[in-house]
XYZ file of C-alpha atoms in Angstrom:
771
model
C 35.575 127.345 65.535
C 35.566 130.332 68.096
C 39.332 129.742 68.147
C 39.715 129.948 64.635
C 37.305 133.029 64.353
C 39.756 134.914 66.631
C 43.079 133.695 65.615
C 45.471 135.666 63.254
C 45.810 132.539 60.983
C 44.188 129.212 60.894
C 43.758 126.087 58.506
C 40.730 123.804 58.777
C 42.689 120.528 58.418
C 45.803 119.292 59.332
C 46.624 117.882 56.115
C 46.988 121.253 54.987
C 49.914 122.085 57.264
C 52.228 119.889 54.982
C 51.740 121.822 52.133
C 51.790 125.232 54.026
C 55.310 124.131 55.385
C 56.671 121.995 52.601
C 55.885 124.207 49.807
C 55.122 127.824 50.732
C 57.367 127.796 53.783
C 60.094 126.935 51.610
C 59.587 129.064 48.884
C 59.287 132.066 51.603
C 62.561 131.037 52.787
C 64.637 130.830 49.456
C 62.876 134.219 48.294
C 63.975 135.670 51.532
C 67.651 134.545 51.571
C 67.661 135.732 47.920
C 66.679 139.185 48.894
C 68.954 139.354 51.856
C 72.162 138.342 50.074
C 71.326 140.322 46.869
C 70.575 143.539 48.898
C 74.002 142.775 50.737
C 75.905 142.245 47.469
C 74.512 145.354 45.694
C 75.146 147.832 48.209
C 78.765 146.503 48.736
C 79.379 147.070 45.069
C 78.332 150.236 45.407
C 80.632 151.192 48.580
C 83.810 149.386 46.796
C 83.657 151.602 43.567
C 83.667 154.711 45.737
C 86.497 152.936 47.364
C 88.379 152.306 44.300
C 88.008 155.719 43.304
C 89.282 157.476 46.133
C 92.677 156.184 45.344
C 92.871 158.757 42.522
C 91.740 161.715 44.862
C 94.098 161.314 47.318
C 91.131 160.161 49.801
C 89.948 163.486 50.001
C 86.302 162.373 49.906
C 85.539 163.221 46.548
C 82.362 161.309 45.476
C 82.377 159.548 41.767
C 78.825 160.215 41.417
C 76.345 163.187 41.839
C 74.667 163.318 44.910
C 71.269 162.917 43.277
C 72.563 159.857 41.193
C 73.735 158.002 44.302
C 70.810 158.584 46.281
C 68.532 157.227 43.786
C 70.427 153.979 43.387
C 68.208 151.419 45.460
C 65.442 152.921 43.887
C 66.770 151.798 40.428
C 67.369 148.152 41.584
C 64.520 148.007 44.246
C 61.545 146.461 41.763
C 63.037 143.483 40.453
C 64.518 141.962 43.608
C 60.869 142.342 45.045
C 59.081 140.758 42.272
C 61.781 137.786 42.777
C 60.864 137.927 46.610
C 57.102 137.692 45.947
C 56.953 135.268 42.662
C 60.246 133.263 42.347
C 59.464 129.596 42.633
C 62.731 127.385 42.645
C 60.713 124.194 41.886
C 57.129 123.503 41.294
C 54.796 122.461 44.485
C 54.568 119.037 42.900
C 58.311 118.423 42.967
C 58.383 119.299 46.625
C 55.701 117.079 47.779
C 57.079 114.282 45.876
C 60.439 115.012 47.858
C 59.751 116.447 51.312
C 63.509 116.306 52.030
C 63.800 119.374 50.197
C 62.414 121.699 53.071
C 65.979 120.669 54.693
C 67.211 123.951 52.966
C 65.763 126.024 55.673
C 66.430 123.616 58.822
C 70.348 123.266 57.687
C 70.689 127.150 56.614
C 71.863 125.927 53.247
C 71.107 129.443 51.595
C 72.071 131.713 54.211
C 75.059 131.189 56.069
C 78.724 132.294 56.661
C 79.953 130.502 53.539
C 77.378 132.153 51.450
C 77.833 135.330 52.645
C 82.003 135.088 51.893
C 81.061 134.237 48.519
C 78.846 137.142 47.801
C 81.465 139.527 49.341
C 83.990 137.997 46.586
C 81.523 138.268 43.941
C 80.929 142.144 44.604
C 84.864 142.546 44.738
C 84.880 140.899 41.157
C 82.088 142.620 39.671
C 83.065 146.087 41.400
C 86.604 146.044 39.713
C 84.842 145.063 36.161
C 82.453 147.962 36.552
C 85.234 150.109 37.669
C 88.263 149.097 35.325
C 86.262 148.883 31.972
C 85.146 152.511 31.967
C 88.718 153.287 33.341
C 90.051 151.822 29.952
C 87.798 153.860 28.079
C 88.829 157.315 29.743
C 91.308 158.214 27.462
C 89.266 157.852 24.403
C 86.601 159.824 26.258
C 88.671 162.428 27.051
C 89.609 162.949 23.186
C 86.098 163.858 22.876
C 85.456 166.142 25.814
C 83.738 163.650 27.741
C 86.375 162.629 30.308
C 84.825 165.064 33.367
C 84.361 163.945 36.493
C 80.256 163.944 36.161
C 80.278 162.068 32.848
C 82.805 159.041 33.855
C 80.843 159.062 37.251
C 77.595 158.336 35.280
C 79.135 156.241 33.143
C 80.515 153.933 35.948
C 76.859 154.527 37.869
C 74.927 153.195 34.840
C 77.543 149.728 34.252
C 76.922 149.148 38.175
C 72.980 149.462 37.979
C 73.001 147.339 34.400
C 75.492 144.613 36.380
C 73.260 144.325 39.495
C 70.096 144.241 37.471
C 71.816 141.338 35.502
C 72.298 139.775 38.645
C 68.907 139.623 39.472
C 68.155 138.266 36.327
C 70.397 135.274 36.938
C 68.981 134.580 40.319
C 65.793 134.535 38.777
C 64.312 130.687 38.513
C 60.755 131.402 37.499
C 59.983 133.875 35.166
C 56.509 135.390 35.019
C 55.090 138.264 33.310
C 55.428 140.775 36.308
C 59.054 139.566 36.252
C 59.504 141.078 32.876
C 57.441 143.850 33.159
C 59.184 144.910 36.683
C 62.763 144.312 35.119
C 61.792 146.495 32.070
C 60.281 149.223 33.998
C 63.553 149.134 36.004
C 65.774 149.882 33.070
C 63.518 152.415 31.433
C 63.038 154.322 34.874
C 66.684 154.509 35.135
C 67.170 156.318 31.782
C 63.844 158.469 32.415
C 65.694 159.539 35.283
C 68.872 160.431 33.744
C 66.781 162.599 31.129
C 64.666 164.294 33.210
C 67.437 164.884 35.873
C 69.797 166.134 33.155
C 67.872 169.058 31.881
C 66.692 170.268 35.889
C 68.937 173.160 35.751
C 68.167 174.163 39.231
C 69.058 170.698 40.800
C 72.305 170.682 39.671
C 74.637 172.945 37.966
C 77.468 170.483 37.333
C 75.112 167.673 36.196
C 73.151 169.870 33.576
C 73.125 168.169 30.034
C 75.745 165.332 30.897
C 73.565 162.399 30.370
C 72.694 163.902 26.994
C 76.189 164.260 25.888
C 77.124 160.841 27.513
C 74.405 158.625 25.800
C 75.280 160.706 22.703
C 78.614 159.018 22.481
C 79.229 155.417 21.133
C 81.714 154.347 23.153
C 79.301 154.765 26.300
C 77.355 152.003 24.897
C 80.064 149.915 24.023
C 80.955 149.951 27.669
C 77.576 149.520 29.218
C 76.766 146.314 27.683
C 80.249 145.165 27.711
C 80.711 145.422 31.688
C 77.421 143.193 32.370
C 78.788 140.719 29.456
C 82.136 140.469 31.688
C 80.413 139.941 34.744
C 78.407 137.263 33.044
C 81.150 135.337 31.735
C 82.559 134.681 35.536
C 79.442 133.943 36.864
C 78.621 131.221 34.553
C 81.945 129.703 34.643
C 81.642 129.379 38.454
C 78.049 128.278 38.088
C 79.150 125.621 35.830
C 81.821 124.439 37.823
C 79.988 124.081 41.138
C 77.224 122.344 39.113
C 79.359 120.087 37.014
C 81.861 119.184 39.748
C 80.131 120.001 43.355
C 76.451 119.760 42.491
C 74.252 120.147 45.782
C 70.613 118.909 46.663
C 68.978 121.755 45.071
C 70.933 121.387 41.975
C 69.772 118.047 41.267
C 65.994 119.179 42.230
C 65.973 121.832 40.050
C 67.055 119.965 37.196
C 64.564 117.176 38.011
C 61.536 119.689 38.058
C 62.462 120.897 34.826
C 62.496 117.697 33.193
C 59.489 116.586 34.624
C 57.849 119.486 33.861
C 59.142 119.331 30.226
C 57.834 115.753 29.803
C 54.223 116.945 30.934
C 54.304 119.855 28.732
C 54.804 117.550 25.602
C 51.990 115.084 26.872
C 49.884 118.388 27.071
C 50.717 119.364 23.631
C 49.796 116.007 22.482
C 46.600 116.402 24.004
C 45.878 119.570 22.199
C 46.874 118.350 19.053
C 44.641 115.354 19.467
C 41.463 117.728 20.336
C 41.953 120.066 17.320
C 42.533 117.403 15.059
C 39.072 115.484 16.655
C 37.385 118.706 16.296
C 38.200 118.825 12.484
C 36.815 115.620 11.899
C 40.389 114.183 11.485
C 40.660 111.259 14.167
C 39.219 107.808 14.058
C 36.298 106.910 16.471
C 38.633 104.445 18.560
C 40.353 107.569 19.354
C 37.500 109.419 20.624
C 36.415 106.448 22.477
C 39.862 106.480 24.301
C 40.012 110.140 25.222
C 35.875 109.600 26.659
C 37.108 106.940 28.619
C 40.256 108.904 30.192
C 37.711 111.800 30.761
C 35.132 109.556 32.347
C 38.036 107.585 34.675
C 38.986 110.863 36.119
C 35.604 112.111 36.855
C 34.915 108.836 38.526
C 38.042 109.103 40.406
C 37.441 112.730 41.822
C 33.904 111.665 42.799
C 35.430 108.912 44.893
C 37.633 111.242 46.572
C 34.904 113.567 47.519
C 32.724 110.888 48.938
C 35.541 109.531 50.489
C 36.192 113.042 52.542
C 32.505 113.594 53.198
C 30.944 116.825 54.054
C 32.750 119.889 55.413
C 32.498 122.765 56.884
C 31.577 126.234 55.174
C 34.936 127.643 56.047
C 36.711 124.859 54.604
C 38.318 126.022 51.244
C 41.064 124.607 49.102
C 44.651 125.911 49.430
C 46.048 127.436 46.462
C 47.561 124.561 43.833
C 45.255 121.629 45.418
C 42.181 120.035 44.369
C 39.348 121.920 45.679
C 37.494 120.520 48.816
C 33.900 119.573 48.235
C 31.409 121.452 49.159
C 27.768 119.677 49.962
C 26.818 121.432 52.596
C 27.233 124.793 53.734
C 26.885 126.236 57.327
C 23.251 126.981 56.904
C 21.301 124.636 54.186
C 18.249 124.310 52.655
C 16.219 122.316 50.186
C 16.191 122.965 46.803
C 13.001 124.219 44.959
C 11.873 122.883 41.820
C 12.532 126.114 40.067
C 15.906 125.694 41.453
C 16.566 122.196 40.429
C 15.690 122.846 36.825
C 17.677 126.006 36.905
C 20.863 124.201 37.750
C 20.177 121.352 35.433
C 19.759 123.830 32.441
C 23.066 125.136 33.650
C 24.964 121.594 33.632
C 23.647 120.833 30.062
C 25.033 124.142 29.131
C 28.471 123.741 30.768
C 28.622 120.144 29.516
C 27.684 121.592 25.704
C 30.457 124.273 26.213
C 33.288 121.693 27.583
C 32.666 119.545 24.578
C 33.374 122.422 22.216
C 36.452 123.124 24.195
C 40.024 122.626 22.231
C 41.884 121.755 25.156
C 41.646 118.316 26.933
C 43.018 119.362 30.138
C 40.315 122.595 30.157
C 37.401 119.883 29.532
C 38.404 117.862 32.594
C 38.844 120.943 34.568
C 35.113 122.399 33.682
C 33.723 118.848 34.395
C 35.199 118.522 37.723
C 33.999 122.425 38.986
C 30.523 121.354 37.575
C 30.717 118.160 39.629
C 31.720 120.427 42.645
C 29.577 123.156 42.079
C 26.030 121.310 41.268
C 25.430 118.805 43.813
C 23.012 115.752 43.170
C 19.368 116.200 43.409
C 18.045 115.746 47.058
C 21.278 117.332 48.449
C 21.669 120.815 50.139
C 22.042 123.875 48.129
C 24.881 125.676 48.873
C 24.729 129.376 49.193
C 28.033 131.226 47.881
C 27.472 134.337 49.452
C 28.369 132.384 52.886
C 31.601 131.659 51.007
C 33.308 135.140 50.530
C 36.481 133.851 52.601
C 37.355 131.558 49.327
C 40.640 132.477 47.464
C 40.228 134.043 44.286
C 39.083 132.270 41.436
C 41.894 130.944 39.269
C 40.279 131.705 35.788
C 41.130 135.534 36.527
C 44.412 137.014 36.162
C 44.138 138.423 39.679
C 43.241 134.934 41.346
C 46.377 133.582 39.488
C 48.671 136.217 40.860
C 47.473 135.599 44.520
C 47.587 131.908 44.326
C 50.852 131.681 42.942
C 49.734 130.140 39.595
C 50.954 132.729 37.055
C 52.090 131.108 33.622
C 55.806 130.803 34.001
C 58.812 130.111 32.061
C 61.987 128.002 33.747
C 65.025 127.686 32.008
C 67.942 126.152 34.366
C 71.555 126.605 33.707
C 72.312 123.486 31.901
C 75.578 122.682 30.587
C 74.144 123.114 26.979
C 72.380 126.428 27.849
C 75.842 127.892 29.561
C 77.846 126.916 26.558
C 75.302 128.719 23.709
C 75.053 131.883 26.125
C 78.945 132.169 26.344
C 79.050 131.272 22.748
C 77.396 134.476 21.888
C 78.922 136.545 24.518
C 82.497 135.574 23.252
C 81.187 136.627 19.594
C 79.804 139.711 21.021
C 83.114 140.737 22.450
C 85.091 139.720 18.971
C 82.559 141.481 17.109
C 82.830 144.697 19.300
C 86.644 144.519 19.869
C 87.045 144.501 16.227
C 84.805 147.602 15.657
C 86.580 149.569 18.359
C 90.215 148.751 16.991
C 88.748 149.859 13.443
C 87.198 152.967 14.859
C 90.698 153.482 17.049
C 92.842 153.279 13.950
C 90.751 155.879 12.011
C 91.451 158.119 14.838
C 94.754 159.679 14.872
C 97.258 161.735 17.310
C 100.350 163.875 17.426
C 101.854 165.013 20.971
C 104.475 166.902 21.839
C 105.614 167.229 25.683
C 107.132 170.727 26.544
C 107.406 170.616 30.150
C 107.664 167.400 32.826
C 108.425 164.177 32.733
C 107.507 162.121 29.618
C 107.376 158.910 31.366
C 103.985 160.087 32.775
C 102.363 159.512 29.362
C 104.595 156.910 28.162
C 103.214 154.675 30.995
C 99.610 155.069 29.962
C 100.568 153.938 26.245
C 101.228 157.336 24.360
C 103.698 158.196 21.775
C 105.307 161.705 22.199
C 108.045 163.819 21.302
C 109.653 166.429 23.804
C 110.846 169.849 23.028
C 111.805 171.879 26.046
C 109.960 175.103 26.929
C 110.143 174.826 30.942
C 109.918 177.880 33.271
C 112.504 178.377 35.049
C 111.358 178.070 38.636
C 115.084 179.168 40.088
C 115.024 182.604 38.135
C 111.116 182.985 39.363
C 110.443 183.173 35.483
C 106.704 183.855 34.894
C 106.700 183.639 31.055
C 108.521 182.140 28.281
C 107.829 181.999 24.628
C 108.849 178.891 22.583
C 108.220 177.385 19.059
C 107.356 174.017 18.696
C 107.104 171.935 16.012
C 105.120 169.042 14.739
C 106.150 166.696 11.783
C 102.991 164.951 11.110
C 102.972 161.095 10.817
C 99.580 160.741 9.843
C 96.971 162.481 7.710
C 94.293 164.065 9.242
C 90.999 165.163 8.174
C 89.059 168.014 9.180
C 88.093 169.090 11.994
C 91.465 168.524 13.703
C 91.328 169.632 17.466
C 94.358 171.175 19.414
C 94.150 170.488 22.790
C 96.694 170.833 25.973
C 97.459 168.204 28.402
C 98.266 168.173 32.163
C 99.929 165.395 34.211
C 100.120 165.044 38.101
C 97.003 167.936 38.232
C 94.023 166.379 40.180
C 90.912 168.674 39.754
C 89.269 165.833 41.539
C 90.412 166.592 44.784
C 87.666 167.507 47.182
C 88.898 170.766 48.189
C 89.240 171.908 44.577
C 86.434 170.301 42.743
C 83.475 171.811 45.004
C 85.272 175.392 45.577
C 83.204 177.376 42.987
C 79.716 179.262 43.178
C 77.350 178.528 40.403
C 75.321 181.417 40.590
C 78.363 183.713 40.528
C 79.351 181.731 37.287
C 75.957 181.744 35.492
C 75.833 185.575 36.067
C 73.148 185.497 38.475
C 75.014 187.425 41.047
C 78.029 189.056 41.508
C 78.532 188.907 45.150
C 80.725 185.750 46.710
C 79.777 182.952 48.838
C 81.941 181.687 52.071
C 79.548 178.739 52.003
C 80.638 177.509 48.363
C 83.931 179.044 48.029
C 86.415 178.485 50.560
C 88.870 180.059 49.125
C 89.680 183.361 47.098
C 86.528 185.298 48.233
C 88.189 188.330 48.696
C 91.646 190.305 49.362
C 92.072 193.686 50.859
C 88.749 194.428 50.341
C 88.331 193.293 46.764
C 85.610 190.499 45.827
C 86.740 188.158 43.218
C 84.118 187.482 40.461
C 84.343 184.862 40.153
C 85.510 183.002 43.252
C 87.234 179.704 44.206
C 89.937 177.257 43.417
C 89.136 176.279 40.118
C 88.923 179.598 38.772
C 91.811 180.873 40.347
C 93.914 178.229 38.769
C 93.391 178.472 34.841
C 95.624 177.092 32.558
C 96.876 180.421 30.649
C 99.489 179.092 28.307
C 98.445 180.276 24.919
C 99.393 178.361 21.562
C 99.379 180.522 18.285
C 99.779 178.810 14.724
C 102.518 180.492 12.804
C 103.402 177.842 10.066
C 102.040 176.971 7.594
C 100.042 180.458 6.941
C 97.576 178.469 4.559
C 96.063 176.822 7.585
C 94.213 179.211 10.316
C 93.275 177.881 13.748
C 89.934 178.899 15.175
C 89.374 179.253 19.118
C 85.343 179.256 19.039
C 82.715 176.592 19.463
C 85.471 174.195 21.666
C 82.896 174.227 24.759
C 79.322 172.246 25.150
C 76.502 174.431 23.435
C 74.594 174.435 27.056
C 78.106 176.108 28.634
C 77.804 178.929 26.326
C 74.154 179.568 26.382
C 73.453 178.494 30.002
C 76.104 177.863 32.533
C 77.925 180.931 31.794
C 77.625 184.401 31.894
C 78.465 187.617 33.134
C 76.875 189.679 35.905
C 74.435 192.525 35.424
C 76.442 195.619 35.168
C 79.437 193.980 33.714
C 82.326 195.332 32.976
C 81.386 198.676 34.498
C 81.563 197.264 38.420
C 85.002 195.716 37.576
C 86.643 199.157 37.372
C 86.047 199.759 40.913
C 88.341 198.784 43.830
C 85.170 196.336 45.376
C 85.754 193.859 42.376
C 88.357 191.998 40.433
C 86.887 190.442 37.482
C 88.425 187.214 35.759
C 89.942 189.369 32.686
C 92.050 191.059 35.285
C 93.211 187.649 36.890
C 94.397 186.689 33.393
C 95.497 189.755 31.524
C 96.475 189.179 27.766
C 94.287 185.758 27.990
C 90.804 186.668 28.660
C 89.219 189.846 26.542
C 87.563 191.907 28.818
C 84.548 191.986 26.402
C 84.441 188.008 27.073
C 84.868 187.733 30.718
C 82.898 184.534 32.209
C 81.655 183.709 28.542
C 85.284 182.857 27.568
C 85.419 179.339 26.032
C 88.910 178.312 27.323
C 87.324 179.476 30.853
C 84.213 177.263 30.503
C 86.268 174.380 29.132
C 88.462 174.517 32.284
C 85.847 174.580 34.852
C 84.660 171.055 33.447
C 86.316 169.249 35.969
C 88.336 166.285 34.857
C 88.086 163.022 36.502
C 91.304 161.867 36.533
C 94.824 163.334 37.722
C 96.060 163.089 33.683
C 93.905 164.779 31.216
C 93.544 166.823 27.974
C 91.279 169.497 27.423
C 90.100 171.328 24.001
C 91.981 174.504 22.978
C 91.340 175.392 19.118
C 89.818 173.548 16.003
C 91.760 173.489 12.358
C 89.063 173.276 9.511
C 91.835 172.122 6.897
C 93.056 168.924 6.124
C 96.589 168.129 7.431
C 98.547 165.886 5.484
C 101.534 163.433 6.437
C 104.851 164.931 6.540
C 103.498 168.434 7.074
C 105.144 170.884 9.629
C 102.806 172.201 11.860
C 104.489 175.080 13.817
C 103.170 176.286 17.354
C 104.208 179.406 19.321
C 103.777 178.402 22.980
C 103.672 181.252 25.388
C 103.976 179.387 28.944
C 102.581 181.090 31.919
C 101.094 177.796 33.695
C 103.244 176.957 36.604
C 103.740 173.059 37.199
C 106.967 172.798 39.652
C 104.881 172.951 42.662
C 102.756 169.903 41.905
C 105.549 168.339 39.425
C 103.293 167.853 36.961
C 103.657 167.983 32.923
C 102.256 169.999 29.965
C 101.932 168.933 26.435
C 100.365 170.170 23.077
C 98.297 167.700 21.038
C 96.783 167.507 17.855
C 93.699 165.115 17.618
C 91.487 163.311 14.889
C 88.754 161.455 16.399
C 86.302 158.754 14.970
C 82.897 157.521 15.510
C 84.449 155.698 18.615
C 85.972 158.706 19.829
C 89.759 159.150 20.237
C 92.613 156.497 19.678
C 92.242 154.043 22.287
C 93.729 150.378 20.649
C 93.970 149.121 24.368
C 90.507 148.626 24.448
C 89.713 146.996 21.477
C 92.456 144.728 21.891
C 91.112 143.879 25.535
C 87.624 143.042 24.312
C 89.089 140.625 21.550
C 91.162 138.997 24.079
C 88.140 138.281 26.649
C 86.420 136.873 23.572
C 88.534 134.538 22.825
C 89.154 133.739 26.195
C 85.208 133.091 26.558
C 84.972 130.774 23.502
C 88.207 129.042 24.688
C 85.972 128.309 27.949
C 83.108 126.972 25.967
C 85.805 124.758 24.102
C 86.985 123.107 27.390
C 83.141 122.695 28.395
C 82.453 121.026 25.367
C 85.310 118.711 25.771
C 84.236 117.858 29.155
C 80.434 117.126 28.218
C 81.502 114.921 25.468
C 84.095 112.848 27.710
C 81.948 112.697 30.870
C 78.473 114.093 30.760
C 76.541 114.442 33.921
C 72.992 112.898 33.787
C 70.408 116.053 34.365
C 67.326 115.653 36.367
C 68.572 112.198 37.799
C 66.062 111.531 40.370
C 67.905 108.613 41.854
C 70.764 110.748 42.566
C 68.310 113.458 43.989
C 67.200 110.751 46.566
C 70.939 109.676 47.675
C 71.798 113.164 48.293
C 68.449 113.910 49.878
C 69.205 110.897 52.429
C 72.858 112.089 52.842
C 71.559 115.652 53.468
C 69.465 113.991 56.120
C 71.931 112.025 57.877
C 74.084 115.236 58.395
C 71.102 116.782 59.863
C 70.750 114.002 62.331
C 74.373 113.962 63.272
C 74.260 117.612 63.546
C 71.175 117.288 66.094
C 72.690 114.491 68.124
C 75.804 116.512 68.586
C 73.884 119.499 69.852
C 72.057 116.749 72.361
C 75.256 115.510 73.399
C 76.725 118.776 74.387
C 73.414 119.985 75.810
C 73.503 117.048 77.779
C 76.959 117.545 79.104
C 76.089 120.963 80.250
C 73.595 119.841 81.979
C 75.454 116.833 83.536
C 78.258 119.487 84.672
C 75.729 121.548 86.093
C 74.039 119.347 87.998
C 77.766 117.728 89.363
C 78.575 121.435 90.224
C 75.432 121.982 92.251
C 76.531 118.859 94.633
C 78.161 120.420 97.805
C 81.626 118.875 98.344
C 82.975 117.758 101.769
C 84.834 120.861 102.696
C 81.754 122.927 101.879
C 79.111 121.147 104.061
C 80.152 123.524 107.205
C 79.890 126.534 105.334
C 76.606 125.886 104.058
C 75.170 124.692 107.271
C 76.085 127.855 109.084
C 73.602 130.011 107.927
C 70.742 127.510 108.204
C 71.713 127.258 112.286
C 71.724 131.111 112.554
C 67.952 131.172 110.910
């Protein structure tokens, strides 16, 4: 008793050690392995997405994600895996006690070894590719709706990544409880709440302001957001089905056997509940009453016999979670019952029996009578003082008690072939349906492109159809301006509004030195002074301070377009930027434009004469559109809007004044007319890819159905489970014998090496003689 009092943890009986190790020890081992492998997997996925994006930025170090969004990754993905690490139970405790050999999963390192780590590395590579490439396929549709910026694209990829790793938690969760579901819902809702709050927190990030609202207002965002986890689900389910059908392990058989046995018990309990309800309603014959009573009395006699066999116990001997409560006939300090206490206990016993007989649950009746038999001792026995048992586990009748004792109501549905085929059928139909809608929406959108400088193969390699009309600046003659008329013969009808855009190729605004080279306080008009911390280039020259500073502001696209035919159609250059850009993010400093006339400052309209009017300055909408950093090296940006319908066969003539030099970076320029739809711009490839994916999924389901019809595998086969357990035990014994043999050989070699050879004896004896 003294040893138990001073120890950190103690058990009152050695028989409890079996359950502590086989059940709780095994559960905890498997939970910890799931947590370790999942954390490794999700962080590896995050790193791989950054690696893929670095190929498009010239390995300059530009992050795909906003700094605060990137930092919040582990916060959004923390809670669900914590719930799994605390509550997950792959099989019930009764199954583990029935098959003790299942404890070998820990001794043989079946859940955490080099093979498992390699599997998770490959899984992270596949999932990260899915997370990056689906948004990449949708990029050109996003770009035509002014959502092709670096922060919109990065947040879309990040959202897909969060949903994918959260789906992975749902897949590895075996036991679903109310806490598991609530925590998962909180995690998803918390992520969107974070975006909503951070998206309007102007002081935290000038670049990220209003990005989530623009992004979530686009239909293509939701299509991609649910398409990415669905694609990852397909690969995971197929791999899971192949491993279970052709290479099943001991744990696969155990989970299936546990589910089948639990299913049988649920059906039996359901039958008892139905009989109890009918009996309470007077609809059962007298024989059924007697049969139920005989079963109850038999269980009570059995429980009483077990208690008598166990005898008296100490006061600190309490039942472990999930086991039958230990008898408590004697306390550490006991006293005789008084007559009033005896009468009070008898009265409570009668009340409990009366309430138990009215219960609608037969199992509940048995439990209540057992508790009554335990809590109320026979006449003449010692009275238990409940105050002495404050160290007993919490009562399972309360939610807290069920939580602490791992007895929360749970739902468990293993991935049987039937479940796998049903889920994959739903996923396949989802892809075909959404892909068809995307194709229809893409066909409603249209575009017409004319490239007037550069290599047309840059666009053709991306699937664009275009014409070419030369308006290239002659670099050899140092030509700084060229005026050309470009004619477009419309191939499709375009309903208003029709947008005029310009496109650039091989121009990487996402390069680190370029993307970060601006000063937000100067752009929004808070100050006219520059900052060498944020602007590494174009701060000042010859004593003049640039307003604004930085590479982005000093490389603005300065070609101009003028619609000259037909004269009945007008082109407006207003309202082409985000409304938050016009109202919040851009402005002129106080004192503008008076301070621009001095020799101390050079303003934006002086850098681009004839392009930006003096009265607009930094509030020029072309400048605002240009400052939205593009995510990839090929992009388009909005230039103007046409509010009249354009008909097929019309000839639209634009007068292009070319000033923007592309020869240093070997880029190209194009003028584009676009008509958007609900899905964004024209992007047929994405719809075709989704329909193709749906067909592949349904074909896989058909193959699974054929296999199940021709050669089905029996689920929950206890005999095979025992055979597999024996095989695993033999492997463990062989490994142990090899280790023992190796250790014996090492000891033998060591002992042989300790014996001096004949030629060593003189050298060994000489020091002894000197001593």
